[in-house]
Short mmCIF file of C-alpha atoms in Angstrom, two decimals:
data_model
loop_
_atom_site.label_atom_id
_atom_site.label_comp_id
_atom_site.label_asym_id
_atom_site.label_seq_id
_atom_site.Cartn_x
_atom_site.Cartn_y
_atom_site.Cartn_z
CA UNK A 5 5.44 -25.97 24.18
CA UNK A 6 1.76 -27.44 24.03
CA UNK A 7 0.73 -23.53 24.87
CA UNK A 8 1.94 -22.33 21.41
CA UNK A 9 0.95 -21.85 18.36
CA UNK A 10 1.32 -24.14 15.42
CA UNK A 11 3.39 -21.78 13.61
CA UNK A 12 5.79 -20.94 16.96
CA UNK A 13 6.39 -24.97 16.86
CA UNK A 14 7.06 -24.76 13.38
CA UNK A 15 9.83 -22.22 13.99
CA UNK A 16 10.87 -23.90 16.90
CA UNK A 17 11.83 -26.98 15.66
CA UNK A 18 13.28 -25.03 12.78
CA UNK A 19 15.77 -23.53 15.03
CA UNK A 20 16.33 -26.88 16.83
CA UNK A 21 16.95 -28.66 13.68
CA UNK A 22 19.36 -26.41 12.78
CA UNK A 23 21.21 -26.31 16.19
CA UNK A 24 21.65 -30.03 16.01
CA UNK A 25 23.54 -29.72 12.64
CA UNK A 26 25.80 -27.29 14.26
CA UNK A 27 26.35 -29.39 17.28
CA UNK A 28 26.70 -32.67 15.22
CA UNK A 29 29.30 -30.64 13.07
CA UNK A 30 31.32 -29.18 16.58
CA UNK A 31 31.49 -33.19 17.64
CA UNK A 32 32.67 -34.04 14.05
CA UNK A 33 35.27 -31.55 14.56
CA UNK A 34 36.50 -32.79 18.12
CA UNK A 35 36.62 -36.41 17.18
CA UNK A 36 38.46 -35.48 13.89
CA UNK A 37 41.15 -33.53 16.45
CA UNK A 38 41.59 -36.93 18.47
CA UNK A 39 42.59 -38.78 14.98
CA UNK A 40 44.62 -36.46 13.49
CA UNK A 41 46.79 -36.83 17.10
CA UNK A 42 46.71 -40.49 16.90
CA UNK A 43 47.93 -40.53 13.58
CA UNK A 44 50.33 -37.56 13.68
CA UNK A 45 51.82 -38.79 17.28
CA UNK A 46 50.99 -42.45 18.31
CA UNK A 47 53.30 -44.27 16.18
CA UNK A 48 55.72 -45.50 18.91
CA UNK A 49 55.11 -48.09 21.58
CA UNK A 50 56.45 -45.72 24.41
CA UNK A 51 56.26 -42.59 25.45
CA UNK A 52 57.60 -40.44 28.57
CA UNK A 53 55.61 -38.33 30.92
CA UNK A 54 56.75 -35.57 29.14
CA UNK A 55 55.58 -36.69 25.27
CA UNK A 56 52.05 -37.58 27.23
CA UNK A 57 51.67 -34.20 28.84
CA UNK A 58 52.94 -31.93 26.02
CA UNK A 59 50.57 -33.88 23.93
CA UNK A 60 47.41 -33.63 26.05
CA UNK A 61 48.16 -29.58 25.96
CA UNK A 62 48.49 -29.14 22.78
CA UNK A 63 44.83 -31.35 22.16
CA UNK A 64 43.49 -29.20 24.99
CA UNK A 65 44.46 -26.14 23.24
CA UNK A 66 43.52 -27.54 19.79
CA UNK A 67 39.76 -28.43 21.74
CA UNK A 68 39.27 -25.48 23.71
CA UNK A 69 40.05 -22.68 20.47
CA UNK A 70 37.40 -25.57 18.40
CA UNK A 71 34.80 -25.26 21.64
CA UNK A 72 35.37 -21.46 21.82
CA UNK A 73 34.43 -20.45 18.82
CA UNK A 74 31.57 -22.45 18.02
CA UNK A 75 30.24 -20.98 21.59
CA UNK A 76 30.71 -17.75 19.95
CA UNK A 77 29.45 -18.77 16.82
CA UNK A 78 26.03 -20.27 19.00
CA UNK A 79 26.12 -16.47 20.69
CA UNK A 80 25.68 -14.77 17.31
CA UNK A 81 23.47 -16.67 15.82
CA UNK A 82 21.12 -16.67 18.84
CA UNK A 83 21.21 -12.99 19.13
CA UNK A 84 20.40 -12.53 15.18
CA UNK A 85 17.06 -14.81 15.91
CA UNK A 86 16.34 -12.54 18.79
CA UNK A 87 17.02 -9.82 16.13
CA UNK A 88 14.66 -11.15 13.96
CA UNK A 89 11.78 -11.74 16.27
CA UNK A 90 11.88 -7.88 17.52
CA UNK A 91 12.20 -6.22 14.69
CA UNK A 92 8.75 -8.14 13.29
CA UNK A 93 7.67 -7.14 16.89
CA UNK A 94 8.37 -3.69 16.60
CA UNK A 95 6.83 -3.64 13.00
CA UNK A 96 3.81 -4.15 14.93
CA UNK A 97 4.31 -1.57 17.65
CA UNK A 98 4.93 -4.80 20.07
CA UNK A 99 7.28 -4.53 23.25
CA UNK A 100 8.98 -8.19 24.31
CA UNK A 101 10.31 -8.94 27.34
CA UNK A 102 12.95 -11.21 27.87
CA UNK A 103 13.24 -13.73 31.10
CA UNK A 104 17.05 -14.18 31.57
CA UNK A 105 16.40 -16.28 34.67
CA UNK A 106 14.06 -19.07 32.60
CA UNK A 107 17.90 -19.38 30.62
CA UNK A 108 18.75 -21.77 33.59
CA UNK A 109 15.74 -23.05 34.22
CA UNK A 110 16.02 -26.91 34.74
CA UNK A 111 12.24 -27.53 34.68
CA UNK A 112 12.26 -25.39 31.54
CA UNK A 113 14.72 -26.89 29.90
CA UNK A 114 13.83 -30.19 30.41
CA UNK A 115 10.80 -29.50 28.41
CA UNK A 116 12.57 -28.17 25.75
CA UNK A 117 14.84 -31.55 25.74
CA UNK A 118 11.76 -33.82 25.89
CA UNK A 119 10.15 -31.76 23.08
CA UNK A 120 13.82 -32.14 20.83
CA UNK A 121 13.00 -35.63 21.62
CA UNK A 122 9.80 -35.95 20.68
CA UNK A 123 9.93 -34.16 17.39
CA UNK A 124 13.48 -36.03 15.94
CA UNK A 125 13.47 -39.35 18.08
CA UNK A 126 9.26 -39.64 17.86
CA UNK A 127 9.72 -40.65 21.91
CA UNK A 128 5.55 -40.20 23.23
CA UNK A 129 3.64 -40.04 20.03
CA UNK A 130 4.11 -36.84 18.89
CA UNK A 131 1.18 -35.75 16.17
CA UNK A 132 3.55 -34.60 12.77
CA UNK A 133 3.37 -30.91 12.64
CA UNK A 134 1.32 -29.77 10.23
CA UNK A 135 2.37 -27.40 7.42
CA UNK A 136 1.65 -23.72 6.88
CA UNK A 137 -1.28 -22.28 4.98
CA UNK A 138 0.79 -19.23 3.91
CA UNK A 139 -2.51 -17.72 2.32
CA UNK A 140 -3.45 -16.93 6.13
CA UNK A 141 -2.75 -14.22 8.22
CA UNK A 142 -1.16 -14.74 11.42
CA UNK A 143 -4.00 -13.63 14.20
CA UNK A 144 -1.44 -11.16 15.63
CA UNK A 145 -1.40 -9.63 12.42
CA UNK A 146 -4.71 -9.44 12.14
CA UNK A 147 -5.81 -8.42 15.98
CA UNK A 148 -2.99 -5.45 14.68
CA UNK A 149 -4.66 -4.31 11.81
CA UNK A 150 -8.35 -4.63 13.74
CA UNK A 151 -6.59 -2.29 16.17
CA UNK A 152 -5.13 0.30 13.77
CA UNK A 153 -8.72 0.43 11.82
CA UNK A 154 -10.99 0.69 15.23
CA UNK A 155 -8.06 3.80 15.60
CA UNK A 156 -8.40 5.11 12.49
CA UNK A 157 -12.41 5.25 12.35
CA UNK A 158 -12.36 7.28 15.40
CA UNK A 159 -9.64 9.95 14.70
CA UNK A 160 -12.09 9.90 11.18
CA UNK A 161 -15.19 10.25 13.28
CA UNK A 162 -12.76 13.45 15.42
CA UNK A 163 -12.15 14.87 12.41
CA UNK A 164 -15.78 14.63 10.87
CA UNK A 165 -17.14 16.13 14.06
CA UNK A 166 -14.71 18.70 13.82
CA UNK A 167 -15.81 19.57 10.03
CA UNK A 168 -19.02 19.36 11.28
CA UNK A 169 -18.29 22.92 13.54
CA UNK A 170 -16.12 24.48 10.57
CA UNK A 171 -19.03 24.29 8.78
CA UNK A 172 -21.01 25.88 10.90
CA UNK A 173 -18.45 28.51 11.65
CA UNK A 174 -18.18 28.90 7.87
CA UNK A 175 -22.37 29.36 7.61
CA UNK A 176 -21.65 31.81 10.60
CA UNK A 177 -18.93 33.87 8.02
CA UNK A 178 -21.22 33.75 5.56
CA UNK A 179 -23.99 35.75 7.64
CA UNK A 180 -21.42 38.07 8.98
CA UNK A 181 -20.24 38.82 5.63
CA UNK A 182 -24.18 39.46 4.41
CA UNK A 183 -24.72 41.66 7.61
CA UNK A 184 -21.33 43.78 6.18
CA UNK A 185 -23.00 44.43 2.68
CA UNK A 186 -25.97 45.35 4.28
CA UNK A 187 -24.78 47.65 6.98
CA UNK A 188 -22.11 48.85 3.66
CA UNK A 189 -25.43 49.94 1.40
CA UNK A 190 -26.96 51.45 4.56
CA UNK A 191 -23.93 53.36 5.14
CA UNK A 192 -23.92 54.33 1.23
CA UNK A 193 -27.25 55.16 1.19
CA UNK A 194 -27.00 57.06 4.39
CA UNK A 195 -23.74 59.18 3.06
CA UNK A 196 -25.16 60.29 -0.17
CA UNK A 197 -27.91 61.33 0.93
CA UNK A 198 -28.73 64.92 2.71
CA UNK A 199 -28.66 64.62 6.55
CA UNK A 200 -32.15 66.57 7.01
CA UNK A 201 -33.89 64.00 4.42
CA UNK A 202 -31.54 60.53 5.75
CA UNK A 203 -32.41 61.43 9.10
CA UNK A 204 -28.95 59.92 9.79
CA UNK A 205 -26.49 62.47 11.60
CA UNK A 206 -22.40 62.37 11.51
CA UNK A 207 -22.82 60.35 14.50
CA UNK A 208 -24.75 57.74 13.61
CA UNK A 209 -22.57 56.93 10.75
CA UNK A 210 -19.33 56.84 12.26
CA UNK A 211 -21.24 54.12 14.43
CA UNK A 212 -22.12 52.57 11.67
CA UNK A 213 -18.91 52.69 9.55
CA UNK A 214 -17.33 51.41 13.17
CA UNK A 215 -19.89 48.39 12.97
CA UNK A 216 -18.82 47.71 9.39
CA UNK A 217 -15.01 47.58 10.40
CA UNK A 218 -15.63 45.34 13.47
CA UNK A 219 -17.62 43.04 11.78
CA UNK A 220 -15.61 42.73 9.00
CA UNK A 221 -12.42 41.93 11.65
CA UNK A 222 -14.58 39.25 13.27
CA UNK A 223 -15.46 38.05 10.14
CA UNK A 224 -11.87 37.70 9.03
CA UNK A 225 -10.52 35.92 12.19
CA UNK A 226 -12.96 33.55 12.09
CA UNK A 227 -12.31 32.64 8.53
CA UNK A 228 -8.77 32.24 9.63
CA UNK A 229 -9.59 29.71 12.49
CA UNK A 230 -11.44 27.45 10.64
CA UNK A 231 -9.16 27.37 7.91
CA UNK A 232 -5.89 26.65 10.68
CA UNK A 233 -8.42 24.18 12.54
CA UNK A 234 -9.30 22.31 9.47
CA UNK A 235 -5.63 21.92 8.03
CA UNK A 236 -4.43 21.24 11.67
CA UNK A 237 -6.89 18.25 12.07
CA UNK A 238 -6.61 16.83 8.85
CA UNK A 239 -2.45 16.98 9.16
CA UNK A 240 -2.77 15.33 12.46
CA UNK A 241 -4.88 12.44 11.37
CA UNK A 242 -2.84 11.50 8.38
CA UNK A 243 0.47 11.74 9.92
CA UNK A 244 -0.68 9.10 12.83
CA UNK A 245 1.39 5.85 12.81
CA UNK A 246 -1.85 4.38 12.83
CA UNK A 247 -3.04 6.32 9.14
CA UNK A 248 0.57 5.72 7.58
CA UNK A 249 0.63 1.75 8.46
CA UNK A 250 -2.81 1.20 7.52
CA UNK A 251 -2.84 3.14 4.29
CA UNK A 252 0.44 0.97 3.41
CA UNK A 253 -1.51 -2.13 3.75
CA UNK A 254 -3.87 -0.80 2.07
CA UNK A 255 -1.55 0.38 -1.03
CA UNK A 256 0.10 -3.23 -1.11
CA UNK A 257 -3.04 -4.60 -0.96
CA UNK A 258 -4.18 -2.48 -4.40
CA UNK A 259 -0.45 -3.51 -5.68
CA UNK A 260 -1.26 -7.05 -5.18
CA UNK A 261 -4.95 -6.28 -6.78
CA UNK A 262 -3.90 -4.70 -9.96
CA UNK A 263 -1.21 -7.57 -10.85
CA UNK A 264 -3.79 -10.20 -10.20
CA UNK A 265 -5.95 -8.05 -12.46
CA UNK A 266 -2.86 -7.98 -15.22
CA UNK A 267 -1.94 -11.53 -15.00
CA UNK A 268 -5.49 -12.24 -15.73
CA UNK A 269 -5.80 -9.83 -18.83
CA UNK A 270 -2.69 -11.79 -20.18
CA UNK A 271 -4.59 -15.10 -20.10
#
């Protein structure tokens, strides 16, 4: 137990506190079953084999229902705390593992006992616990959110590289859309005027007018690339687990900014 946190003690003894109410209430409830028989069936001074053994079965079925269901009640309870500590696990993308064979540990288990003892019966000079600073954030919380940000900056620094290209892809559109006008007011030029004075023959121009239309394709599918690419990246980045959790702590974070700000307007 030494190995843990101050906090895992702290919910520790929690849950051993309240499993010794429940097991001081199942031995309230046994004892009470022995009085109610000795009132309800010792009043004579003698009794046959028979009155004996028909009233030890009825206390044994009286005890074992009582036993049973508070073993089933322990069961449930149990698996809602293991409940509980996954689902915060998961929250934080966490996998646990569970050691069924430490359940019968007797090494293990003893150090849980002397623990129990230690907190409630102050047996080896247990230090008190000390309470929570709720203002603090657990470290796992924190080594978490470290992790998502150190994620998050370098899809950002992906997706700044990659806007880095599209603009230069976009610069390159822009020069194959200048070479199109150009090679368009040669082309006017060219058709308007007479062949003998252009020195430009049919030939020439339907090379031209073929440069013009190829250019213009090229010019076209490139546009369209970096305008997929762009949108692609960008959708990619923001719909990362990483993006969406960080951006809600974030947004609480703002939440919990503004009020402070409103709460101190009011005053």
């Amino acid at each position: 137990m030494d190995t843990l946190s101050q906090q895992s003690q702290d919910d520790i003894v929690k849950f051993l506190r309240f499993s010794r109410t429940q097991r001081a209430q199942c031995v309230h409830d046994v004892t009470q079953t022995f009085d109610e028989l000795k009132e309800s069936r010792l009043q004579d001074s003698t009794y046959t084999v028979e009155d004996v053994s028909d009233m030890i079965e009825g206390l044994s079925v009286v005890i074992s229902s009582d036993v049973e269901s508070e073993l089933i009640r322990s069961a449930h309870a149990n698996a809602l705390l293991l409940q509980q500590v996954f689902t915060q696990a998961e929250k934080w993308k966490l996998n646990m593992n569970l050691d069924m064979g430490q359940m019968e540990d007797s090494a293990a288990l003893k150090e849980v006992a002397d623990f129990e003892q230690k907190v409630f019966l102050g047996l080896g000079g247990t230090k008190k616990l000390e309470p929570l600073v709720e203002a603090a954030a657990p470290a796992l919380v924190q080594q978490e959110m470290d992790r998502l940000k150190a994620e998050l900056e370098a899809s950002q620094t992906a997706l700044a590289e990659q806007r880095s290209l599209t603009k230069a892809s976009q610069e390159e559109c822009i020069g194959l859309k200048s070479r199109v006008k150009e090679l368009e007011a040669q082309l006017g030029s060219a058709s308007s005027a007479p062949a003998s004075s252009s020195g430009v023959d049919s030939a020439q121009l339907a090379e031209l007018q073929k440069e013009i239309t190829e250019l213009k394709a090229s010019n076209a599918s490139l546009a369209a690339q970096v305008e997929e690419t762009t949108q692609a990246l960008e959708l990619k980045v923001s719909a990362t687990p990483q993006f969406k959790n960080l951006k809600a702590m974030l947004d609480e974070k703002n939440q919990q900014i503004k009020q402070l700000r409103a709460d101190l307007a009011d005053k």
